[in-house]
mmCIF file with all atom_site columns, C-alpha atoms in Angstrom:
data_model
loop_
_atom_site.group_PDB
_atom_site.id
_atom_site.type_symbol
_atom_site.label_atom_id
_atom_site.label_alt_id
_atom_site.label_comp_id
_atom_site.label_asym_id
_atom_site.label_entity_id
_atom_site.label_seq_id
_atom_site.pdbx_PDB_ins_code
_atom_site.Cartn_x
_atom_site.Cartn_y
_atom_site.Cartn_z
_atom_site.occupancy
_atom_site.B_iso_or_equiv
_atom_site.pdbx_formal_charge
_atom_site.auth_seq_id
_atom_site.auth_comp_id
_atom_site.auth_asym_id
_atom_site.auth_atom_id
_atom_site.pdbx_PDB_model_num
ATOM 1   C CA . MET A 1 1   ? 13.319  -18.367 -31.172 1.00 0.00 ? 233 MET A CA 1
ATOM 2   C CA . SER A 1 2   ? 12.646  -21.391 -28.981 1.00 0.00 ? 234 SER A CA 1
ATOM 3   C CA . ASN A 1 3   ? 11.437  -20.978 -25.417 1.00 0.00 ? 235 ASN A CA 1
ATOM 4   C CA . SER A 1 4   ? 14.689  -22.449 -24.111 1.00 0.00 ? 236 SER A CA 1
ATOM 5   C CA . SER A 1 5   ? 16.800  -20.033 -26.151 1.00 0.00 ? 237 SER A CA 1
ATOM 6   C CA . LEU A 1 6   ? 14.729  -17.109 -24.951 1.00 0.00 ? 238 LEU A CA 1
ATOM 7   C CA . LEU A 1 7   ? 15.172  -18.059 -21.302 1.00 0.00 ? 239 LEU A CA 1
ATOM 8   C CA . ASP A 1 8   ? 18.888  -18.616 -21.879 1.00 0.00 ? 240 ASP A CA 1
ATOM 9   C CA . ARG A 1 9   ? 19.150  -15.024 -23.135 1.00 0.00 ? 241 ARG A CA 1
ATOM 10  C CA . PHE A 1 10  ? 17.420  -13.669 -20.055 1.00 0.00 ? 242 PHE A CA 1
ATOM 11  C CA . ALA A 1 11  ? 19.568  -15.842 -17.792 1.00 0.00 ? 243 ALA A CA 1
ATOM 12  C CA . GLU A 1 12  ? 22.564  -13.776 -18.965 1.00 0.00 ? 244 GLU A CA 1
ATOM 13  C CA . LEU A 1 13  ? 20.877  -10.596 -17.713 1.00 0.00 ? 245 LEU A CA 1
ATOM 14  C CA . ASP A 1 14  ? 19.981  -9.122  -14.344 1.00 0.00 ? 246 ASP A CA 1
ATOM 15  C CA . SER A 1 15  ? 16.835  -7.316  -13.290 1.00 0.00 ? 247 SER A CA 1
ATOM 16  C CA . ALA A 1 16  ? 18.459  -3.882  -13.664 1.00 0.00 ? 248 ALA A CA 1
ATOM 17  C CA . ALA A 1 17  ? 19.380  -4.414  -17.316 1.00 0.00 ? 249 ALA A CA 1
ATOM 18  C CA . VAL A 1 18  ? 15.929  -5.792  -18.107 1.00 0.00 ? 250 VAL A CA 1
ATOM 19  C CA . SER A 1 19  ? 14.367  -2.859  -16.260 1.00 0.00 ? 251 SER A CA 1
ATOM 20  C CA . ASP A 1 20  ? 16.333  -0.383  -18.380 1.00 0.00 ? 252 ASP A CA 1
ATOM 21  C CA . ALA A 1 21  ? 15.146  -2.133  -21.543 1.00 0.00 ? 253 ALA A CA 1
ATOM 22  C CA . LEU A 1 22  ? 11.533  -2.057  -20.370 1.00 0.00 ? 254 LEU A CA 1
ATOM 23  C CA . ASP A 1 23  ? 11.969  1.657   -19.606 1.00 0.00 ? 255 ASP A CA 1
ATOM 24  C CA . GLN A 1 24  ? 13.112  2.320   -23.169 1.00 0.00 ? 256 GLN A CA 1
ATOM 25  C CA . LEU A 1 25  ? 9.947   0.671   -24.469 1.00 0.00 ? 257 LEU A CA 1
ATOM 26  C CA . GLY A 1 26  ? 7.638   2.521   -22.086 1.00 0.00 ? 258 GLY A CA 1
ATOM 27  C CA . LEU A 1 27  ? 6.781   -0.658  -20.192 1.00 0.00 ? 259 LEU A CA 1
ATOM 28  C CA . PRO A 1 28  ? 6.619   -1.076  -16.378 1.00 0.00 ? 260 PRO A CA 1
ATOM 29  C CA . ALA A 1 29  ? 10.190  -1.093  -15.122 1.00 0.00 ? 261 ALA A CA 1
ATOM 30  C CA . GLY A 1 30  ? 9.858   -3.522  -12.216 1.00 0.00 ? 262 GLY A CA 1
ATOM 31  C CA . VAL A 1 31  ? 9.580   -3.360  -8.434  1.00 0.00 ? 263 VAL A CA 1
ATOM 32  C CA . GLY A 1 32  ? 11.587  -3.865  -5.275  1.00 0.00 ? 264 GLY A CA 1
ATOM 33  C CA . GLY A 1 33  ? 10.586  -5.328  -1.943  1.00 0.00 ? 265 GLY A CA 1
ATOM 34  C CA . ILE A 1 34  ? 10.234  -8.922  -3.132  1.00 0.00 ? 266 ILE A CA 1
ATOM 35  C CA . ARG A 1 35  ? 13.544  -10.565 -2.364  1.00 0.00 ? 267 ARG A CA 1
ATOM 36  C CA . PRO A 1 36  ? 15.135  -14.003 -1.957  1.00 0.00 ? 268 PRO A CA 1
ATOM 37  C CA . VAL A 1 37  ? 14.394  -15.363 1.513   1.00 0.00 ? 269 VAL A CA 1
ATOM 38  C CA . TRP A 1 38  ? 17.563  -17.440 1.760   1.00 0.00 ? 270 TRP A CA 1
ATOM 39  C CA . GLY A 1 39  ? 20.979  -16.643 0.328   1.00 0.00 ? 271 GLY A CA 1
ATOM 40  C CA . PRO A 1 40  ? 21.795  -15.029 -3.013  1.00 0.00 ? 272 PRO A CA 1
ATOM 41  C CA . ALA A 1 41  ? 19.425  -16.196 -5.719  1.00 0.00 ? 273 ALA A CA 1
ATOM 42  C CA . ALA A 1 42  ? 18.231  -15.370 -9.204  1.00 0.00 ? 274 ALA A CA 1
ATOM 43  C CA . VAL A 1 43  ? 15.442  -16.932 -11.212 1.00 0.00 ? 275 VAL A CA 1
ATOM 44  C CA . VAL A 1 44  ? 14.231  -16.635 -14.799 1.00 0.00 ? 276 VAL A CA 1
ATOM 45  C CA . GLY A 1 45  ? 11.227  -18.443 -16.228 1.00 0.00 ? 277 GLY A CA 1
ATOM 46  C CA . PHE A 1 46  ? 7.743   -18.329 -17.678 1.00 0.00 ? 278 PHE A CA 1
ATOM 47  C CA . ALA A 1 47  ? 5.014   -17.350 -15.235 1.00 0.00 ? 279 ALA A CA 1
ATOM 48  C CA . VAL A 1 48  ? 2.521   -19.881 -13.923 1.00 0.00 ? 280 VAL A CA 1
ATOM 49  C CA . THR A 1 49  ? 0.060   -17.753 -11.988 1.00 0.00 ? 281 THR A CA 1
ATOM 50  C CA . VAL A 1 50  ? -1.898  -18.263 -8.777  1.00 0.00 ? 282 VAL A CA 1
ATOM 51  C CA . GLU A 1 51  ? -4.299  -15.811 -7.119  1.00 0.00 ? 283 GLU A CA 1
ATOM 52  C CA . LEU A 1 52  ? -5.273  -16.294 -3.480  1.00 0.00 ? 284 LEU A CA 1
ATOM 53  C CA . GLU A 1 53  ? -8.054  -14.855 -1.363  1.00 0.00 ? 285 GLU A CA 1
ATOM 54  C CA . PRO A 1 54  ? -9.219  -15.100 2.269   1.00 0.00 ? 286 PRO A CA 1
ATOM 55  C CA . ARG A 1 55  ? -10.846 -18.409 3.054   1.00 0.00 ? 287 ARG A CA 1
ATOM 56  C CA . ALA A 1 56  ? -14.584 -18.391 3.677   1.00 0.00 ? 288 ALA A CA 1
ATOM 57  C CA . ASP A 1 57  ? -16.706 -21.071 5.298   1.00 0.00 ? 289 ASP A CA 1
ATOM 58  C CA . GLY A 1 58  ? -17.350 -24.120 3.172   1.00 0.00 ? 290 GLY A CA 1
ATOM 59  C CA . PRO A 1 59  ? -15.905 -27.484 2.205   1.00 0.00 ? 291 PRO A CA 1
ATOM 60  C CA . ALA A 1 60  ? -12.149 -27.943 2.132   1.00 0.00 ? 292 ALA A CA 1
ATOM 61  C CA . ASP A 1 61  ? -10.428 -27.317 -1.194  1.00 0.00 ? 293 ASP A CA 1
ATOM 62  C CA . ALA A 1 62  ? -7.143  -28.527 -2.603  1.00 0.00 ? 294 ALA A CA 1
ATOM 63  C CA . HIS A 1 63  ? -4.266  -26.787 -0.846  1.00 0.00 ? 295 HIS A CA 1
ATOM 64  C CA . ILE A 1 64  ? -3.230  -23.450 -2.350  1.00 0.00 ? 296 ILE A CA 1
ATOM 65  C CA . ALA A 1 65  ? -0.883  -23.535 -5.365  1.00 0.00 ? 297 ALA A CA 1
ATOM 66  C CA . THR A 1 66  ? -0.957  -27.329 -5.737  1.00 0.00 ? 298 THR A CA 1
ATOM 67  C CA . THR A 1 67  ? -2.851  -27.286 -9.034  1.00 0.00 ? 299 THR A CA 1
ATOM 68  C CA . ALA A 1 68  ? -0.497  -24.634 -10.429 1.00 0.00 ? 300 ALA A CA 1
ATOM 69  C CA . ILE A 1 69  ? 2.533   -26.723 -9.512  1.00 0.00 ? 301 ILE A CA 1
ATOM 70  C CA . GLU A 1 70  ? 1.006   -29.754 -11.225 1.00 0.00 ? 302 GLU A CA 1
ATOM 71  C CA . THR A 1 71  ? 0.754   -27.798 -14.506 1.00 0.00 ? 303 THR A CA 1
ATOM 72  C CA . ALA A 1 72  ? 4.266   -26.314 -14.253 1.00 0.00 ? 304 ALA A CA 1
ATOM 73  C CA . ASP A 1 73  ? 7.506   -27.619 -15.743 1.00 0.00 ? 305 ASP A CA 1
ATOM 74  C CA . ASP A 1 74  ? 11.232  -26.923 -15.779 1.00 0.00 ? 306 ASP A CA 1
ATOM 75  C CA . GLN A 1 75  ? 10.762  -23.587 -17.572 1.00 0.00 ? 307 GLN A CA 1
ATOM 76  C CA . SER A 1 76  ? 8.242   -22.283 -15.042 1.00 0.00 ? 308 SER A CA 1
ATOM 77  C CA . VAL A 1 77  ? 8.284   -19.802 -12.192 1.00 0.00 ? 309 VAL A CA 1
ATOM 78  C CA . ILE A 1 78  ? 5.247   -19.929 -9.911  1.00 0.00 ? 310 ILE A CA 1
ATOM 79  C CA . VAL A 1 79  ? 3.860   -16.419 -9.328  1.00 0.00 ? 311 VAL A CA 1
ATOM 80  C CA . VAL A 1 80  ? 1.585   -16.068 -6.288  1.00 0.00 ? 312 VAL A CA 1
ATOM 81  C CA . ASP A 1 81  ? -0.695  -13.056 -5.860  1.00 0.00 ? 313 ASP A CA 1
ATOM 82  C CA . ASN A 1 82  ? -1.574  -12.740 -2.182  1.00 0.00 ? 314 ASN A CA 1
ATOM 83  C CA . GLN A 1 83  ? -2.133  -8.967  -2.366  1.00 0.00 ? 315 GLN A CA 1
ATOM 84  C CA . GLY A 1 84  ? 1.014   -8.266  -0.385  1.00 0.00 ? 316 GLY A CA 1
ATOM 85  C CA . ARG A 1 85  ? -0.338  -9.761  2.853   1.00 0.00 ? 317 ARG A CA 1
ATOM 86  C CA . THR A 1 86  ? 2.286   -10.248 5.545   1.00 0.00 ? 318 THR A CA 1
ATOM 87  C CA . ASP A 1 87  ? 0.127   -11.825 8.267   1.00 0.00 ? 319 ASP A CA 1
ATOM 88  C CA . VAL A 1 88  ? -0.116  -15.329 6.792   1.00 0.00 ? 320 VAL A CA 1
ATOM 89  C CA . SER A 1 89  ? 2.187   -17.549 4.765   1.00 0.00 ? 321 SER A CA 1
ATOM 90  C CA . CYS A 1 90  ? 1.237   -18.187 1.152   1.00 0.00 ? 322 CYS A CA 1
ATOM 91  C CA . TRP A 1 91  ? 4.062   -20.673 0.419   1.00 0.00 ? 323 TRP A CA 1
ATOM 92  C CA . GLY A 1 92  ? 5.608   -23.439 2.490   1.00 0.00 ? 324 GLY A CA 1
ATOM 93  C CA . GLY A 1 93  ? 8.014   -26.327 2.561   1.00 0.00 ? 325 GLY A CA 1
ATOM 94  C CA . ILE A 1 94  ? 5.904   -29.075 0.986   1.00 0.00 ? 326 ILE A CA 1
ATOM 95  C CA . LEU A 1 95  ? 5.014   -26.720 -1.883  1.00 0.00 ? 327 LEU A CA 1
ATOM 96  C CA . SER A 1 96  ? 8.728   -26.074 -2.361  1.00 0.00 ? 328 SER A CA 1
ATOM 97  C CA . LEU A 1 97  ? 9.348   -29.823 -2.405  1.00 0.00 ? 329 LEU A CA 1
ATOM 98  C CA . GLY A 1 98  ? 6.581   -30.511 -4.921  1.00 0.00 ? 330 GLY A CA 1
ATOM 99  C CA . ALA A 1 99  ? 7.716   -27.672 -7.175  1.00 0.00 ? 331 ALA A CA 1
ATOM 100 C CA . ALA A 1 100 ? 11.363  -28.736 -6.988  1.00 0.00 ? 332 ALA A CA 1
ATOM 101 C CA . GLN A 1 101 ? 10.453  -32.289 -7.956  1.00 0.00 ? 333 GLN A CA 1
ATOM 102 C CA . ARG A 1 102 ? 8.779   -30.979 -11.113 1.00 0.00 ? 334 ARG A CA 1
ATOM 103 C CA . GLY A 1 103 ? 11.857  -28.922 -11.956 1.00 0.00 ? 335 GLY A CA 1
ATOM 104 C CA . VAL A 1 104 ? 10.147  -25.587 -11.341 1.00 0.00 ? 336 VAL A CA 1
ATOM 105 C CA . ARG A 1 105 ? 12.733  -22.806 -11.269 1.00 0.00 ? 337 ARG A CA 1
ATOM 106 C CA . GLY A 1 106 ? 11.393  -20.926 -8.263  1.00 0.00 ? 338 GLY A CA 1
ATOM 107 C CA . VAL A 1 107 ? 8.483   -19.012 -6.781  1.00 0.00 ? 339 VAL A CA 1
ATOM 108 C CA . VAL A 1 108 ? 7.766   -15.286 -6.604  1.00 0.00 ? 340 VAL A CA 1
ATOM 109 C CA . ALA A 1 109 ? 5.124   -14.378 -4.033  1.00 0.00 ? 341 ALA A CA 1
ATOM 110 C CA . ASP A 1 110 ? 3.469   -11.056 -3.306  1.00 0.00 ? 342 ASP A CA 1
ATOM 111 C CA . GLY A 1 111 ? 3.143   -12.064 0.316   1.00 0.00 ? 343 GLY A CA 1
ATOM 112 C CA . VAL A 1 112 ? 5.242   -13.960 2.835   1.00 0.00 ? 344 VAL A CA 1
ATOM 113 C CA . CYS A 1 113 ? 6.372   -17.565 3.119   1.00 0.00 ? 345 CYS A CA 1
ATOM 114 C CA . ARG A 1 114 ? 7.394   -20.082 5.754   1.00 0.00 ? 346 ARG A CA 1
ATOM 115 C CA . ASP A 1 115 ? 9.665   -23.144 6.047   1.00 0.00 ? 347 ASP A CA 1
ATOM 116 C CA . VAL A 1 116 ? 12.641  -21.149 4.804   1.00 0.00 ? 348 VAL A CA 1
ATOM 117 C CA . ALA A 1 117 ? 15.128  -23.797 5.944   1.00 0.00 ? 349 ALA A CA 1
ATOM 118 C CA . GLU A 1 118 ? 13.342  -26.446 3.871   1.00 0.00 ? 350 GLU A CA 1
ATOM 119 C CA . ALA A 1 119 ? 13.557  -24.311 0.739   1.00 0.00 ? 351 ALA A CA 1
ATOM 120 C CA . ARG A 1 120 ? 17.247  -23.704 1.437   1.00 0.00 ? 352 ARG A CA 1
ATOM 121 C CA . GLU A 1 121 ? 17.939  -27.416 1.865   1.00 0.00 ? 353 GLU A CA 1
ATOM 122 C CA . LEU A 1 122 ? 16.212  -28.084 -1.459  1.00 0.00 ? 354 LEU A CA 1
ATOM 123 C CA . GLY A 1 123 ? 18.117  -25.258 -3.156  1.00 0.00 ? 355 GLY A CA 1
ATOM 124 C CA . PHE A 1 124 ? 14.717  -23.946 -4.268  1.00 0.00 ? 356 PHE A CA 1
ATOM 125 C CA . PRO A 1 125 ? 14.591  -20.169 -4.856  1.00 0.00 ? 357 PRO A CA 1
ATOM 126 C CA . VAL A 1 126 ? 11.786  -18.439 -2.954  1.00 0.00 ? 358 VAL A CA 1
ATOM 127 C CA . PHE A 1 127 ? 11.182  -14.720 -3.430  1.00 0.00 ? 359 PHE A CA 1
ATOM 128 C CA . SER A 1 128 ? 8.696   -12.975 -1.175  1.00 0.00 ? 360 SER A CA 1
ATOM 129 C CA . ARG A 1 129 ? 8.142   -10.019 1.144   1.00 0.00 ? 361 ARG A CA 1
ATOM 130 C CA . GLY A 1 130 ? 9.522   -11.971 4.092   1.00 0.00 ? 362 GLY A CA 1
ATOM 131 C CA . ALA A 1 131 ? 8.697   -14.948 6.281   1.00 0.00 ? 363 ALA A CA 1
ATOM 132 C CA . ILE A 1 132 ? 6.168   -15.835 8.965   1.00 0.00 ? 364 ILE A CA 1
ATOM 133 C CA . PRO A 1 133 ? 5.249   -19.142 10.628  1.00 0.00 ? 365 PRO A CA 1
ATOM 134 C CA . ALA A 1 134 ? 1.439   -18.668 10.377  1.00 0.00 ? 366 ALA A CA 1
ATOM 135 C CA . THR A 1 135 ? -0.091  -21.308 8.085   1.00 0.00 ? 367 THR A CA 1
ATOM 136 C CA . ALA A 1 136 ? -2.385  -20.671 5.125   1.00 0.00 ? 368 ALA A CA 1
ATOM 137 C CA . ARG A 1 137 ? -4.637  -23.546 6.196   1.00 0.00 ? 369 ARG A CA 1
ATOM 138 C CA . GLY A 1 138 ? -7.974  -22.164 7.272   1.00 0.00 ? 370 GLY A CA 1
ATOM 139 C CA . ARG A 1 139 ? -6.914  -18.644 6.266   1.00 0.00 ? 371 ARG A CA 1
ATOM 140 C CA . LEU A 1 140 ? -6.412  -18.650 2.495   1.00 0.00 ? 372 LEU A CA 1
ATOM 141 C CA . ARG A 1 141 ? -7.836  -20.393 -0.523  1.00 0.00 ? 373 ARG A CA 1
ATOM 142 C CA . GLN A 1 142 ? -6.958  -20.417 -4.182  1.00 0.00 ? 374 GLN A CA 1
ATOM 143 C CA . ARG A 1 143 ? -9.129  -18.086 -6.224  1.00 0.00 ? 375 ARG A CA 1
ATOM 144 C CA . SER A 1 144 ? -7.647  -18.895 -9.623  1.00 0.00 ? 376 SER A CA 1
ATOM 145 C CA . THR A 1 145 ? -4.682  -20.309 -11.473 1.00 0.00 ? 377 THR A CA 1
ATOM 146 C CA . GLY A 1 146 ? -3.597  -19.644 -15.034 1.00 0.00 ? 378 GLY A CA 1
ATOM 147 C CA . GLU A 1 147 ? -5.174  -16.189 -15.102 1.00 0.00 ? 379 GLU A CA 1
ATOM 148 C CA . SER A 1 148 ? -3.865  -12.629 -14.999 1.00 0.00 ? 380 SER A CA 1
ATOM 149 C CA . VAL A 1 149 ? -2.617  -11.555 -11.541 1.00 0.00 ? 381 VAL A CA 1
ATOM 150 C CA . GLU A 1 150 ? -0.960  -8.535  -9.943  1.00 0.00 ? 382 GLU A CA 1
ATOM 151 C CA . VAL A 1 151 ? 2.293   -8.623  -8.007  1.00 0.00 ? 383 VAL A CA 1
ATOM 152 C CA . ALA A 1 152 ? 3.247   -5.390  -6.255  1.00 0.00 ? 384 ALA A CA 1
ATOM 153 C CA . GLY A 1 153 ? 1.320   -3.469  -8.897  1.00 0.00 ? 385 GLY A CA 1
ATOM 154 C CA . LEU A 1 154 ? 2.818   -5.351  -11.855 1.00 0.00 ? 386 LEU A CA 1
ATOM 155 C CA . THR A 1 155 ? 0.392   -7.224  -14.073 1.00 0.00 ? 387 THR A CA 1
ATOM 156 C CA . VAL A 1 156 ? 1.563   -10.782 -14.747 1.00 0.00 ? 388 VAL A CA 1
ATOM 157 C CA . GLU A 1 157 ? -0.003  -12.865 -17.490 1.00 0.00 ? 389 GLU A CA 1
ATOM 158 C CA . PRO A 1 158 ? 0.556   -16.614 -17.741 1.00 0.00 ? 390 PRO A CA 1
ATOM 159 C CA . GLY A 1 159 ? 3.636   -17.181 -19.884 1.00 0.00 ? 391 GLY A CA 1
ATOM 160 C CA . ASP A 1 160 ? 5.218   -13.782 -19.252 1.00 0.00 ? 392 ASP A CA 1
ATOM 161 C CA . VAL A 1 161 ? 8.948   -13.847 -18.581 1.00 0.00 ? 393 VAL A CA 1
ATOM 162 C CA . VAL A 1 162 ? 9.757   -13.325 -14.904 1.00 0.00 ? 394 VAL A CA 1
ATOM 163 C CA . VAL A 1 163 ? 13.226  -12.198 -13.804 1.00 0.00 ? 395 VAL A CA 1
ATOM 164 C CA . ALA A 1 164 ? 13.889  -11.936 -10.069 1.00 0.00 ? 396 ALA A CA 1
ATOM 165 C CA . ASP A 1 165 ? 17.145  -11.422 -8.221  1.00 0.00 ? 397 ASP A CA 1
ATOM 166 C CA . GLU A 1 166 ? 18.572  -9.639  -5.187  1.00 0.00 ? 398 GLU A CA 1
ATOM 167 C CA . THR A 1 167 ? 17.793  -6.239  -6.721  1.00 0.00 ? 399 THR A CA 1
ATOM 168 C CA . GLY A 1 168 ? 14.128  -6.810  -7.505  1.00 0.00 ? 400 GLY A CA 1
ATOM 169 C CA . LEU A 1 169 ? 11.510  -8.196  -9.850  1.00 0.00 ? 401 LEU A CA 1
ATOM 170 C CA . VAL A 1 170 ? 10.760  -7.469  -13.501 1.00 0.00 ? 402 VAL A CA 1
ATOM 171 C CA . VAL A 1 171 ? 8.016   -8.946  -15.662 1.00 0.00 ? 403 VAL A CA 1
ATOM 172 C CA . VAL A 1 172 ? 8.320   -8.990  -19.453 1.00 0.00 ? 404 VAL A CA 1
ATOM 173 C CA . PRO A 1 173 ? 5.209   -9.432  -21.600 1.00 0.00 ? 405 PRO A CA 1
ATOM 174 C CA . ARG A 1 174 ? 5.704   -12.634 -23.573 1.00 0.00 ? 406 ARG A CA 1
ATOM 175 C CA . GLU A 1 175 ? 5.034   -10.975 -26.933 1.00 0.00 ? 407 GLU A CA 1
ATOM 176 C CA . ARG A 1 176 ? 7.776   -8.380  -26.259 1.00 0.00 ? 408 ARG A CA 1
ATOM 177 C CA . ALA A 1 177 ? 10.280  -10.744 -24.675 1.00 0.00 ? 409 ALA A CA 1
ATOM 178 C CA . ALA A 1 178 ? 12.673  -11.169 -27.621 1.00 0.00 ? 410 ALA A CA 1
ATOM 179 C CA . GLU A 1 179 ? 12.717  -7.400  -28.187 1.00 0.00 ? 411 GLU A CA 1
ATOM 180 C CA . VAL A 1 180 ? 13.403  -6.689  -24.512 1.00 0.00 ? 412 VAL A CA 1
ATOM 181 C CA . ALA A 1 181 ? 16.169  -9.301  -24.364 1.00 0.00 ? 413 ALA A CA 1
ATOM 182 C CA . GLY A 1 182 ? 17.883  -7.742  -27.378 1.00 0.00 ? 414 GLY A CA 1
ATOM 183 C CA . ILE A 1 183 ? 17.810  -4.234  -25.913 1.00 0.00 ? 415 ILE A CA 1
ATOM 184 C CA . ALA A 1 184 ? 18.946  -5.433  -22.480 1.00 0.00 ? 416 ALA A CA 1
ATOM 185 C CA . THR A 1 185 ? 21.858  -7.359  -24.018 1.00 0.00 ? 417 THR A CA 1
ATOM 186 C CA . GLY A 1 186 ? 23.035  -4.141  -25.682 1.00 0.00 ? 418 GLY A CA 1
ATOM 187 C CA . ILE A 1 187 ? 22.753  -2.280  -22.383 1.00 0.00 ? 419 ILE A CA 1
ATOM 188 C CA . VAL A 1 188 ? 24.896  -4.879  -20.621 1.00 0.00 ? 420 VAL A CA 1
ATOM 189 C CA . ALA A 1 189 ? 27.556  -4.656  -23.335 1.00 0.00 ? 421 ALA A CA 1
ATOM 190 C CA . ARG A 1 190 ? 27.715  -0.842  -23.038 1.00 0.00 ? 422 ARG A CA 1
ATOM 191 C CA . GLU A 1 191 ? 27.935  -0.933  -19.260 1.00 0.00 ? 423 GLU A CA 1
ATOM 192 C CA . ARG A 1 192 ? 30.700  -3.527  -19.329 1.00 0.00 ? 424 ARG A CA 1
ATOM 193 C CA . ALA A 1 193 ? 32.683  -1.355  -21.745 1.00 0.00 ? 425 ALA A CA 1
ATOM 194 C CA . ILE A 1 194 ? 32.189  1.654   -19.458 1.00 0.00 ? 426 ILE A CA 1
ATOM 195 C CA . ALA A 1 195 ? 33.273  -0.348  -16.411 1.00 0.00 ? 427 ALA A CA 1
ATOM 196 C CA . ASP A 1 196 ? 36.416  -1.478  -18.247 1.00 0.00 ? 428 ASP A CA 1
ATOM 197 C CA . GLU A 1 197 ? 37.278  2.150   -19.008 1.00 0.00 ? 429 GLU A CA 1
ATOM 198 C CA . VAL A 1 198 ? 36.767  3.178   -15.382 1.00 0.00 ? 430 VAL A CA 1
ATOM 199 C CA . ARG A 1 199 ? 39.037  0.348   -14.227 1.00 0.00 ? 431 ARG A CA 1
ATOM 200 C CA . ALA A 1 200 ? 41.639  1.581   -16.726 1.00 0.00 ? 432 ALA A CA 1
ATOM 201 C CA . GLY A 1 201 ? 41.565  5.048   -15.153 1.00 0.00 ? 433 GLY A CA 1
ATOM 202 C CA . ALA A 1 202 ? 39.059  6.983   -17.281 1.00 0.00 ? 434 ALA A CA 1
ATOM 203 C CA . ARG A 1 203 ? 37.300  9.914   -15.641 1.00 0.00 ? 435 ARG A CA 1
ATOM 204 C CA . LEU A 1 204 ? 33.988  8.695   -14.253 1.00 0.00 ? 436 LEU A CA 1
ATOM 205 C CA . SER A 1 205 ? 32.087  11.789  -15.439 1.00 0.00 ? 437 SER A CA 1
ATOM 206 C CA . HIS A 1 206 ? 33.173  11.113  -19.027 1.00 0.00 ? 438 HIS A CA 1
ATOM 207 C CA . ALA A 1 207 ? 32.879  7.329   -19.057 1.00 0.00 ? 439 ALA A CA 1
ATOM 208 C CA . MET A 1 208 ? 29.485  7.308   -17.355 1.00 0.00 ? 440 MET A CA 1
ATOM 209 C CA . HIS A 1 209 ? 27.722  9.902   -19.530 1.00 0.00 ? 441 HIS A CA 1
ATOM 210 C CA . ASP A 1 210 ? 23.930  9.522   -19.519 1.00 0.00 ? 442 ASP A CA 1
ATOM 211 C CA . ALA A 1 211 ? 23.709  9.621   -23.306 1.00 0.00 ? 443 ALA A CA 1
ATOM 212 C CA . ARG A 1 212 ? 26.268  6.848   -23.605 1.00 0.00 ? 444 ARG A CA 1
ATOM 213 C CA . LEU A 1 213 ? 24.512  4.718   -21.017 1.00 0.00 ? 445 LEU A CA 1
ATOM 214 C CA . ALA A 1 214 ? 21.304  5.127   -23.028 1.00 0.00 ? 446 ALA A CA 1
ATOM 215 C CA . GLY A 1 215 ? 23.075  4.130   -26.251 1.00 0.00 ? 447 GLY A CA 1
ATOM 216 C CA . GLU A 1 216 ? 22.742  7.596   -27.775 1.00 0.00 ? 448 GLU A CA 1
ATOM 217 C CA . LYS A 1 217 ? 25.402  9.555   -29.615 1.00 0.00 ? 449 LYS A CA 1
ATOM 218 C CA . GLU A 1 218 ? 26.895  12.275  -27.462 1.00 0.00 ? 450 GLU A CA 1
ATOM 219 C CA . THR A 1 219 ? 26.653  15.814  -28.803 1.00 0.00 ? 451 THR A CA 1
ATOM 220 C CA . ALA A 1 220 ? 29.511  18.250  -28.585 1.00 0.00 ? 452 ALA A CA 1
#
């Protein structure tokens, strides 16, 4: 399966369906608390990772996340590990502009951002723990890019599939992505069938049986 086809399959799903599929496989089922900072949004793409750390004395470096953006493309989601800090922004308006110009699909940050209006004007999805005006300059530096990071306790490897929406964030290991997409697609089909029955007047306790939701045969 091509990368584009794989992302197209995940684009048909939401974080809840992917979470249920990950659950079935015994994989981490995702997290809440990292949400779109402007309007309804959803993003699906391959992770390009950035890890930040407090800035120490020394010569100035390239601004955080710039090198990651320069390696990203139109199938990428930038994933920023700022250890959940909420006292300093780890993403801002010029980063949103640079990422949008490269076709990047969005950013997911375990931290907070600023310049929300600029991201909104660009139509660039930003997911984070909130917003703050305090700049990263002089406070943060880039520790690594293209390496394993953690976001709210989830391990994210470069190239993993990231799905973020208003419900939360899920991360799918790249080598399990096709399997997860297949299971999640089946879950969506079952839930749509159940919803149709409820709309048609079926008893909720019968239509929404746990075994049926899990795709198991009900026992008498």
